[in-house]
Amino acid sequence: MPADIAGAIAALSHLEIDRKPASVKAKSRDFFWYSPVLKARMDHLQADFVVSPRSEAEVIEVLKVCYAHDVPVTTRGAGTGNYGQAMPLAGGCVLHMRHMAAVKEVHPGRVIVEPGCLLKDLDAHCKAHSGQEIRMFSSTWATATIGGFIAGGSGGVGSCRWGALRDLGNIIRLRVVTMEEQPRVLEFRGEELPRVSHAYGTNGIITEIEMPLAPAYDWVEMFVAFKDFMAAVEYARDLTDEAGILIKLATPIQAPIAHDYFQRVKPYVAPGDNLVALMVAPHSMDGFLTFHARRDGRIIYRSDDNDWAKNPGPVFEYGWNHTTLRALKVDPAITYLQVRFAGDDMLEKIRKVSAIFGDEVLQHLEAMKEGGRTMFASLPLIRFTTEARLDEIVHIHEDLGCMVFNPHRYTLEEGGRQTVDDRQLAFKRQADPKGLLNPGKMIAWDDPDWGYDRMYAYPGMTAAE
Amino acid sequence: MPADIAGAIAALSHLEIDRKPASVKAKSRDFFWYSPVLKARMDHLQADFVVSPRSEAEVIEVLKVCYAHDVPVTTRGAGTGNYGQAMPLAGGCVLHMRHMAAVKEVHPGRVIVEPGCLLKDLDAHCKAHSGQEIRMFSSTWATATIGGFIAGGSGGVGSCRWGALRDLGNIIRLRVVTMEEQPRVLEFRGEELPRVSHAYGTNGIITEIEMPLAPAYDWVEMFVAFKDFMAAVEYARDLTDEAGILIKLATPIQAPIAHDYFQRVKPYVAPGDNLVALMVAPHSMDGFLTFHARRDGRIIYRSDDNDWAKNPGPVFEYGWNHTTLRALKVDPAITYLQVRFAGDDMLEKIRKVSAIFGDEVLQHLEAMKEGGRTMFASLPLIRFTTEARLDEIVHIHEDLGCMVFNPHRYTLEEGGRQTVDDRQLAFKRQADPKGLLNPGKMIAWDDPDWGYDRMYAYPGMTAAE
Ligand SMILES: Cc1cc2nc3c(=O)[nH]c(=O)nc-3n(C[C@H](O)[C@H](O)[C@H](O)COP(=O)(O)OP(=O)(O)OC[C@H]3O[C@@H](n4cnc5c(N)ncnc54)[C@H](O)[C@@H]3O)c2cc1C
Ligand SMILES: Cc1cc2nc3c(=O)[nH]c(=O)nc-3n(C[C@H](O)[C@H](O)[C@H](O)COP(=O)(O)OP(=O)(O)OC[C@H]3O[C@@H](n4cnc5c(N)ncnc54)[C@H](O)[C@@H]3O)c2cc1C
């Protein structure tokens, strides 16, 4: 059935609805443009209207009405996702969660919060309440929502201690509304969580979140400079391996990234300086400085003690996908990849990749815990030339045994492990029988026999004018 | 020079001094009797007097006077050490720290405390102050002091998350008084800490301690039963590897230990039941139960939900050296070892050791973090027959590539890695030039050329009557 947009809008007219083309366009976009591949395909996309519910009851109403009128619904937190995750491929309704931002309860070790709460507001609330903060956050902490982080993110600042969002224990409970004739409200825990976490809102709308908390400290933020990149990598790995030194970030960044792209850092580094960005708990500084003194690095910045003319801001805003952002601002021809380096030979693989690509692929790694080991999530900067060369770079990585999560794809499968997540697919069958939630993002739903030999193109995508 | 005991006592008579033979004898003993080897050699030992200082100034006075009168000084926390650590081999003075027990300051992430504070009092104070607790404690939490833990212990409940006491960051600062003509007061941090931590008080008296803190939670304590011991071991290892599930204890205990030696657990287990004792943060219970449901184990006890007729008490009092204690109470012929299982083949080694010894050596393991990996500190129960056989058991372990820390020796070196700790020796030269601090415990001081081919026997030890 074709979408009855006018009918849906009429039925929802008592809610906060935005139909102004310019602002609807703005709220139909995310950071997809980091990828030249996605930029070429998604720039024209635009919803028909935006609705901003104020309660779970209003979410239910929106889903019910849109179901009845066959209108696609794409949920939006803050739209800081990178793969067009929050972009309405088939138009329809953008469900904007910004008004559902209340922190409901804080307890020792956990918080209950609405999805539209900004990560930074959540942390501020928990810190003021009882000296707590969330275990990990995406580097878009200042602008992103907790709901978007869970539905679209993977991990971030804190993952060097706590692992990824998907790891057991890093989400406690999700409350979810389905898109059926009569939407249901479900509560998920344990094995049920992966149904909707990192599912891009394709099979349910998260209306309440229970997350674990860790103690909030006045983290000491630092940059440590190294002449040799592999020395920086070993430093970050070994520091992450020190169980007694509490850290929240360990980010090796290859030269000349800091010099070329980090404007406020540039005066303090040479082109050949590799950096490690760090966040260390204040009471771990003694242990950290002892560790540090055994190594070659040079601390060039300490947030608690420096004479820099201009404050560089939070060091985590030089890590994770902020590294890419800073490079892009200086050189729009830059894009990035997402690569996993793990296992006993992980340093060897990093060394090989660096040797193969030289300046075409500059390394930027994030220390994480995975299966009890320290590994690196890499978000290397790529000097983009053609889509074909980008694909080649992906394949060279894969041939070396490195898993690539391709950020130049808008589907869950292609941005992940290129396989169907059966739990998400099965739950979509129940929760979104008409396939109206964020359509085009789950290949398994549209085309179960898809072979992944080329980039998937959602047939229902609104055509460019 | 021979010790002038009478002169020292006269000069210290304004302090709290105990000369009553029965109580001096009691305060000259620790838990050395766990070892039949040490029991045969140390049972007669006794100091000449006990002094209990009330301040650092009084500690300085004691050390100065005993220095002048050539009187040996052996420091005592609570005397729960296991290797005769706190026993005065050459008589003299026992320096009892019980009155120096103040918690001085608590800050986010750290505490400043006097050495004689009991671990449980320290935790109670920090919890009441700001919901914090020490990162790790010996299972003698209820009776041991923080000073004794640092000077004599190695790690314990919490080490599965934070590593050992010796790991960087697990002690922040130690304040130490030397035993010279004019005792000096020194402050140690970083690389200086190993001079006096785990030095048995052989080269300085700790008078103030700064330790890191972690958040205090109402840990859920559990016993999980397994038919297969290796399944229990894998369970404990894999749970410790889950970065998102916050635990404080993971202790595999081989059958039939629980049935034969844990009186209050016995009604709930069969002889063939292997146990894992656990402490899990309440907000990690969901993640834990998800992990658990993927495995074979059976939760037989939960501290927050059970119908046991008799409360088993804290589960950590079934782990670490409390396992040995409980076995010894039932069967005095039992003793123990301390073995390190680490590396990629650690499970294989555990399997081999079990196969070789059968019931003669029952496995009891403690999950710990070491160099970024999960490993096991083992405190197996040994059915003691002869000293020769005990040595043989040690050698069989060593031949398999397992490091043994022999608890049947009273010297630092033999209970450790059988090598001199140069930092401790060098500092003893400065801090204790007459060699009066806990004499006989550092072989390198007495006999630098010692070959470790047989058990060291301190020539200055008081003879049995
Ligand atoms: C500079 C930069 C740095 C970044 N760093 C990181 C990082 O460190 N780690 C990381 O994981 N990501 C990172 N990202 C990606 C992104 O910022 C995060 O995932 C962020 O947390 C998303 O939050 P958001 O509110 O902007 O979500 P959005 O972009 O609005 O949404 C993300 C996805 O979640 C869905 N969604 C949102 N709310 C709900 C809901 N209530 N119910 C169901 N579905 C919902 C959306 O439909 C969309 O598919 C980065 C992006 C940029 C641009
Ligand atoms: C049942 C049982 C379980 C145990 N479990 C553990 C465990 O889990 N982990 C562990 O590490 N140990 C364990 N132990 C050993 C011991 O209990 C701990 O190390 C404990 O923390 C020692 O504290 P204490 O106050 O009894 O010290 P003591 O036994 O009094 O002293 C220990 C050593 O420290 C020295 N010392 C004490 N205070 C000072 C000071 N202020 N300055 C300098 N030197 C000083 C003493 O001279 C002695 O050499 C266990 C022992 C038993 C009997």
PDB file of N, CA and C in Angstrom, chain B residues 43-88:
ATOM      1  N   ASP B  43      57.618 -23.320  66.344  1.00  0.00           N
ATOM      2  CA  ASP B  43      56.590 -23.319  67.382  1.00  0.00           C
ATOM      3  C   ASP B  43      57.062 -22.687  68.691  1.00  0.00           C
ATOM      4  N   HIS B  44      58.361 -22.761  68.947  1.00  0.00           N
ATOM      5  CA  HIS B  44      58.899 -22.292  70.222  1.00  0.00           C
ATOM      6  C   HIS B  44      59.186 -20.793  70.263  1.00  0.00           C
ATOM      7  N   LEU B  45      59.101 -20.151  69.117  1.00  0.00           N
ATOM      8  CA  LEU B  45      59.587 -18.765  69.036  1.00  0.00           C
ATOM      9  C   LEU B  45      58.759 -17.813  69.900  1.00  0.00           C
ATOM     10  N   GLN B  46      59.444 -16.834  70.447  1.00  0.00           N
ATOM     11  CA  GLN B  46      58.770 -15.920  71.360  1.00  0.00           C
ATOM     12  C   GLN B  46      59.618 -14.670  71.509  1.00  0.00           C
ATOM     13  N   ALA B  47      58.967 -13.512  71.438  1.00  0.00           N
ATOM     14  CA  ALA B  47      59.673 -12.247  71.645  1.00  0.00           C
ATOM     15  C   ALA B  47      59.950 -12.064  73.135  1.00  0.00           C
ATOM     16  N   ASP B  48      60.758 -11.049  73.457  1.00  0.00           N
ATOM     17  CA  ASP B  48      60.992 -10.722  74.857  1.00  0.00           C
ATOM     18  C   ASP B  48      59.926  -9.776  75.392  1.00  0.00           C
ATOM     19  N   PHE B  49      59.460  -8.888  74.518  1.00  0.00           N
ATOM     20  CA  PHE B  49      58.399  -7.986  74.951  1.00  0.00           C
ATOM     21  C   PHE B  49      57.660  -7.453  73.718  1.00  0.00           C
ATOM     22  N   VAL B  50      56.466  -6.920  73.990  1.00  0.00           N
ATOM     23  CA  VAL B  50      55.634  -6.332  72.929  1.00  0.00           C
ATOM     24  C   VAL B  50      55.412  -4.867  73.263  1.00  0.00           C
ATOM     25  N   VAL B  51      55.626  -4.004  72.286  1.00  0.00           N
ATOM     26  CA  VAL B  51      55.311  -2.588  72.508  1.00  0.00           C
ATOM     27  C   VAL B  51      54.276  -2.147  71.480  1.00  0.00           C
ATOM     28  N   SER B  52      53.296  -1.368  71.939  1.00  0.00           N
ATOM     29  CA  SER B  52      52.201  -0.945  71.051  1.00  0.00           C
ATOM     30  C   SER B  52      52.178   0.577  70.958  1.00  0.00           C
ATOM     31  N   PRO B  53      52.850   1.130  69.954  1.00  0.00           N
ATOM     32  CA  PRO B  53      52.941   2.588  69.835  1.00  0.00           C
ATOM     33  C   PRO B  53      51.590   3.198  69.462  1.00  0.00           C
ATOM     34  N   ARG B  54      51.415   4.473  69.814  1.00  0.00           N
ATOM     35  CA  ARG B  54      50.163   5.171  69.533  1.00  0.00           C
ATOM     36  C   ARG B  54      50.315   6.213  68.441  1.00  0.00           C
ATOM     37  N   SER B  55      51.523   6.390  67.956  1.00  0.00           N
ATOM     38  CA  SER B  55      51.766   7.431  66.954  1.00  0.00           C
ATOM     39  C   SER B  55      53.073   7.131  66.233  1.00  0.00           C
ATOM     40  N   GLU B  56      53.259   7.827  65.140  1.00  0.00           N
ATOM     41  CA  GLU B  56      54.518   7.688  64.412  1.00  0.00           C
ATOM     42  C   GLU B  56      55.689   8.089  65.301  1.00  0.00           C
ATOM     43  N   ALA B  57      55.482   9.118  66.118  1.00  0.00           N
ATOM     44  CA  ALA B  57      56.559   9.567  67.021  1.00  0.00           C
ATOM     45  C   ALA B  57      56.972   8.425  67.951  1.00  0.00           C
ATOM     46  N   GLU B  58      55.996   7.678  68.434  1.00  0.00           N
ATOM     47  CA  GLU B  58      56.335   6.556  69.319  1.00  0.00           C
ATOM     48  C   GLU B  58      57.022   5.427  68.545  1.00  0.00           C
ATOM     49  N   VAL B  59      56.639   5.221  67.297  1.00  0.00           N
ATOM     50  CA  VAL B  59      57.333   4.229  66.466  1.00  0.00           C
ATOM     51  C   VAL B  59      58.800   4.623  66.352  1.00  0.00           C
ATOM     52  N   ILE B  60      59.028   5.890  66.089  1.00  0.00           N
ATOM     53  CA  ILE B  60      60.400   6.389  65.942  1.00  0.00           C
ATOM     54  C   ILE B  60      61.188   6.143  67.236  1.00  0.00           C
ATOM     55  N   GLU B  61      60.537   6.426  68.337  1.00  0.00           N
ATOM     56  CA  GLU B  61      61.190   6.219  69.632  1.00  0.00           C
ATOM     57  C   GLU B  61      61.575   4.747  69.841  1.00  0.00           C
ATOM     58  N   VAL B  62      60.644   3.856  69.551  1.00  0.00           N
ATOM     59  CA  VAL B  62      60.914   2.421  69.714  1.00  0.00           C
ATOM     60  C   VAL B  62      62.102   2.014  68.851  1.00  0.00           C
ATOM     61  N   LEU B  63      62.087   2.460  67.591  1.00  0.00           N
ATOM     62  CA  LEU B  63      63.150   2.035  66.677  1.00  0.00           C
ATOM     63  C   LEU B  63      64.501   2.606  67.103  1.00  0.00           C
ATOM     64  N   LYS B  64      64.478   3.813  67.592  1.00  0.00           N
ATOM     65  CA  LYS B  64      65.711   4.467  68.029  1.00  0.00           C
ATOM     66  C   LYS B  64      66.287   3.751  69.259  1.00  0.00           C
ATOM     67  N   VAL B  65      65.425   3.486  70.205  1.00  0.00           N
ATOM     68  CA  VAL B  65      65.872   2.818  71.445  1.00  0.00           C
ATOM     69  C   VAL B  65      66.354   1.391  71.145  1.00  0.00           C
ATOM     70  N   CYS B  66      65.585   0.665  70.342  1.00  0.00           N
ATOM     71  CA  CYS B  66      65.998  -0.708  70.040  1.00  0.00           C
ATOM     72  C   CYS B  66      67.288  -0.720  69.234  1.00  0.00           C
ATOM     73  N   TYR B  67      67.451   0.271  68.374  1.00  0.00           N
ATOM     74  CA  TYR B  67      68.716   0.389  67.638  1.00  0.00           C
ATOM     75  C   TYR B  67      69.876   0.564  68.629  1.00  0.00           C
ATOM     76  N   ALA B  68      69.685   1.475  69.552  1.00  0.00           N
ATOM     77  CA  ALA B  68      70.749   1.762  70.527  1.00  0.00           C
ATOM     78  C   ALA B  68      71.062   0.530  71.381  1.00  0.00           C
ATOM     79  N   HIS B  69      70.045  -0.298  71.622  1.00  0.00           N
ATOM     80  CA  HIS B  69      70.244  -1.466  72.482  1.00  0.00           C
ATOM     81  C   HIS B  69      70.363  -2.778  71.701  1.00  0.00           C
ATOM     82  N   ASP B  70      70.517  -2.664  70.391  1.00  0.00           N
ATOM     83  CA  ASP B  70      70.712  -3.849  69.543  1.00  0.00           C
ATOM     84  C   ASP B  70      69.602  -4.893  69.706  1.00  0.00           C
ATOM     85  N   VAL B  71      68.383  -4.394  69.849  1.00  0.00           N
ATOM     86  CA  VAL B  71      67.251  -5.296  70.036  1.00  0.00           C
ATOM     87  C   VAL B  71      66.508  -5.495  68.698  1.00  0.00           C
ATOM     88  N   PRO B  72      66.339  -6.741  68.256  1.00  0.00           N
ATOM     89  CA  PRO B  72      65.584  -6.997  67.018  1.00  0.00           C
ATOM     90  C   PRO B  72      64.139  -6.520  67.168  1.00  0.00           C
ATOM     91  N   VAL B  73      63.560  -6.020  66.050  1.00  0.00           N
ATOM     92  CA  VAL B  73      62.173  -5.540  66.049  1.00  0.00           C
ATOM     93  C   VAL B  73      61.395  -6.236  64.942  1.00  0.00           C
ATOM     94  N   THR B  74      60.359  -6.935  65.331  1.00  0.00           N
ATOM     95  CA  THR B  74      59.490  -7.591  64.348  1.00  0.00           C
ATOM     96  C   THR B  74      58.105  -6.952  64.457  1.00  0.00           C
ATOM     97  N   THR B  75      57.629  -6.421  63.336  1.00  0.00           N
ATOM     98  CA  THR B  75      56.350  -5.698  63.367  1.00  0.00           C
ATOM     99  C   THR B  75      55.192  -6.677  63.245  1.00  0.00           C
ATOM    100  N   ARG B  76      54.111  -6.317  63.884  1.00  0.00           N
ATOM    101  CA  ARG B  76      52.923  -7.151  63.870  1.00  0.00           C
ATOM    102  C   ARG B  76      51.706  -6.298  63.549  1.00  0.00           C
ATOM    103  N   GLY B  77      50.932  -6.772  62.530  1.00  0.00           N
ATOM    104  CA  GLY B  77      49.641  -6.151  62.292  1.00  0.00           C
ATOM    105  C   GLY B  77      48.642  -6.909  63.141  1.00  0.00           C
ATOM    106  N   ALA B  78      48.038  -7.948  62.550  1.00  0.00           N
ATOM    107  CA  ALA B  78      47.143  -8.797  63.327  1.00  0.00           C
ATOM    108  C   ALA B  78      47.670 -10.227  63.438  1.00  0.00           C
ATOM    109  N   GLY B  79      48.821 -10.478  62.817  1.00  0.00           N
ATOM    110  CA  GLY B  79      49.402 -11.819  62.922  1.00  0.00           C
ATOM    111  C   GLY B  79      48.606 -12.895  62.193  1.00  0.00           C
ATOM    112  N   THR B  80      47.996 -12.530  61.064  1.00  0.00           N
ATOM    113  CA  THR B  80      47.284 -13.542  60.272  1.00  0.00           C
ATOM    114  C   THR B  80      48.135 -14.045  59.109  1.00  0.00           C
ATOM    115  N   GLY B  81      49.372 -13.596  59.028  1.00  0.00           N
ATOM    116  CA  GLY B  81      50.267 -14.064  57.970  1.00  0.00           C
ATOM    117  C   GLY B  81      50.501 -15.560  58.070  1.00  0.00           C
ATOM    118  N   ASN B  82      50.979 -16.130  56.992  1.00  0.00           N
ATOM    119  CA  ASN B  82      51.055 -17.590  56.937  1.00  0.00           C
ATOM    120  C   ASN B  82      52.444 -18.197  57.018  1.00  0.00           C
ATOM    121  N   TYR B  83      53.456 -17.408  56.890  1.00  0.00           N
ATOM    122  CA  TYR B  83      54.778 -18.027  56.752  1.00  0.00           C
ATOM    123  C   TYR B  83      55.685 -17.660  57.916  1.00  0.00           C
ATOM    124  N   GLY B  84      55.104 -17.450  59.068  1.00  0.00           N
ATOM    125  CA  GLY B  84      55.920 -16.985  60.186  1.00  0.00           C
ATOM    126  C   GLY B  84      56.462 -15.591  59.937  1.00  0.00           C
ATOM    127  N   GLN B  85      55.826 -14.909  58.971  1.00  0.00           N
ATOM    128  CA  GLN B  85      56.295 -13.563  58.604  1.00  0.00           C
ATOM    129  C   GLN B  85      56.439 -12.633  59.796  1.00  0.00           C
ATOM    130  N   ALA B  86      55.459 -12.735  60.691  1.00  0.00           N
ATOM    131  CA  ALA B  86      55.423 -11.792  61.812  1.00  0.00           C
ATOM    132  C   ALA B  86      56.051 -12.400  63.062  1.00  0.00           C
ATOM    133  N   MET B  87      56.803 -13.484  62.917  1.00  0.00           N
ATOM    134  CA  MET B  87      57.356 -14.157  64.098  1.00  0.00           C
ATOM    135  C   MET B  87      58.820 -13.777  64.316  1.00  0.00           C
ATOM    136  N   PRO B  88      59.142 -13.424  65.548  1.00  0.00           N
ATOM    137  CA  PRO B  88      60.482 -12.921  65.882  1.00  0.00           C
ATOM    138  C   PRO B  88      61.477 -14.073  65.998  1.00  0.00           C
TER     139      PRO B  88
END
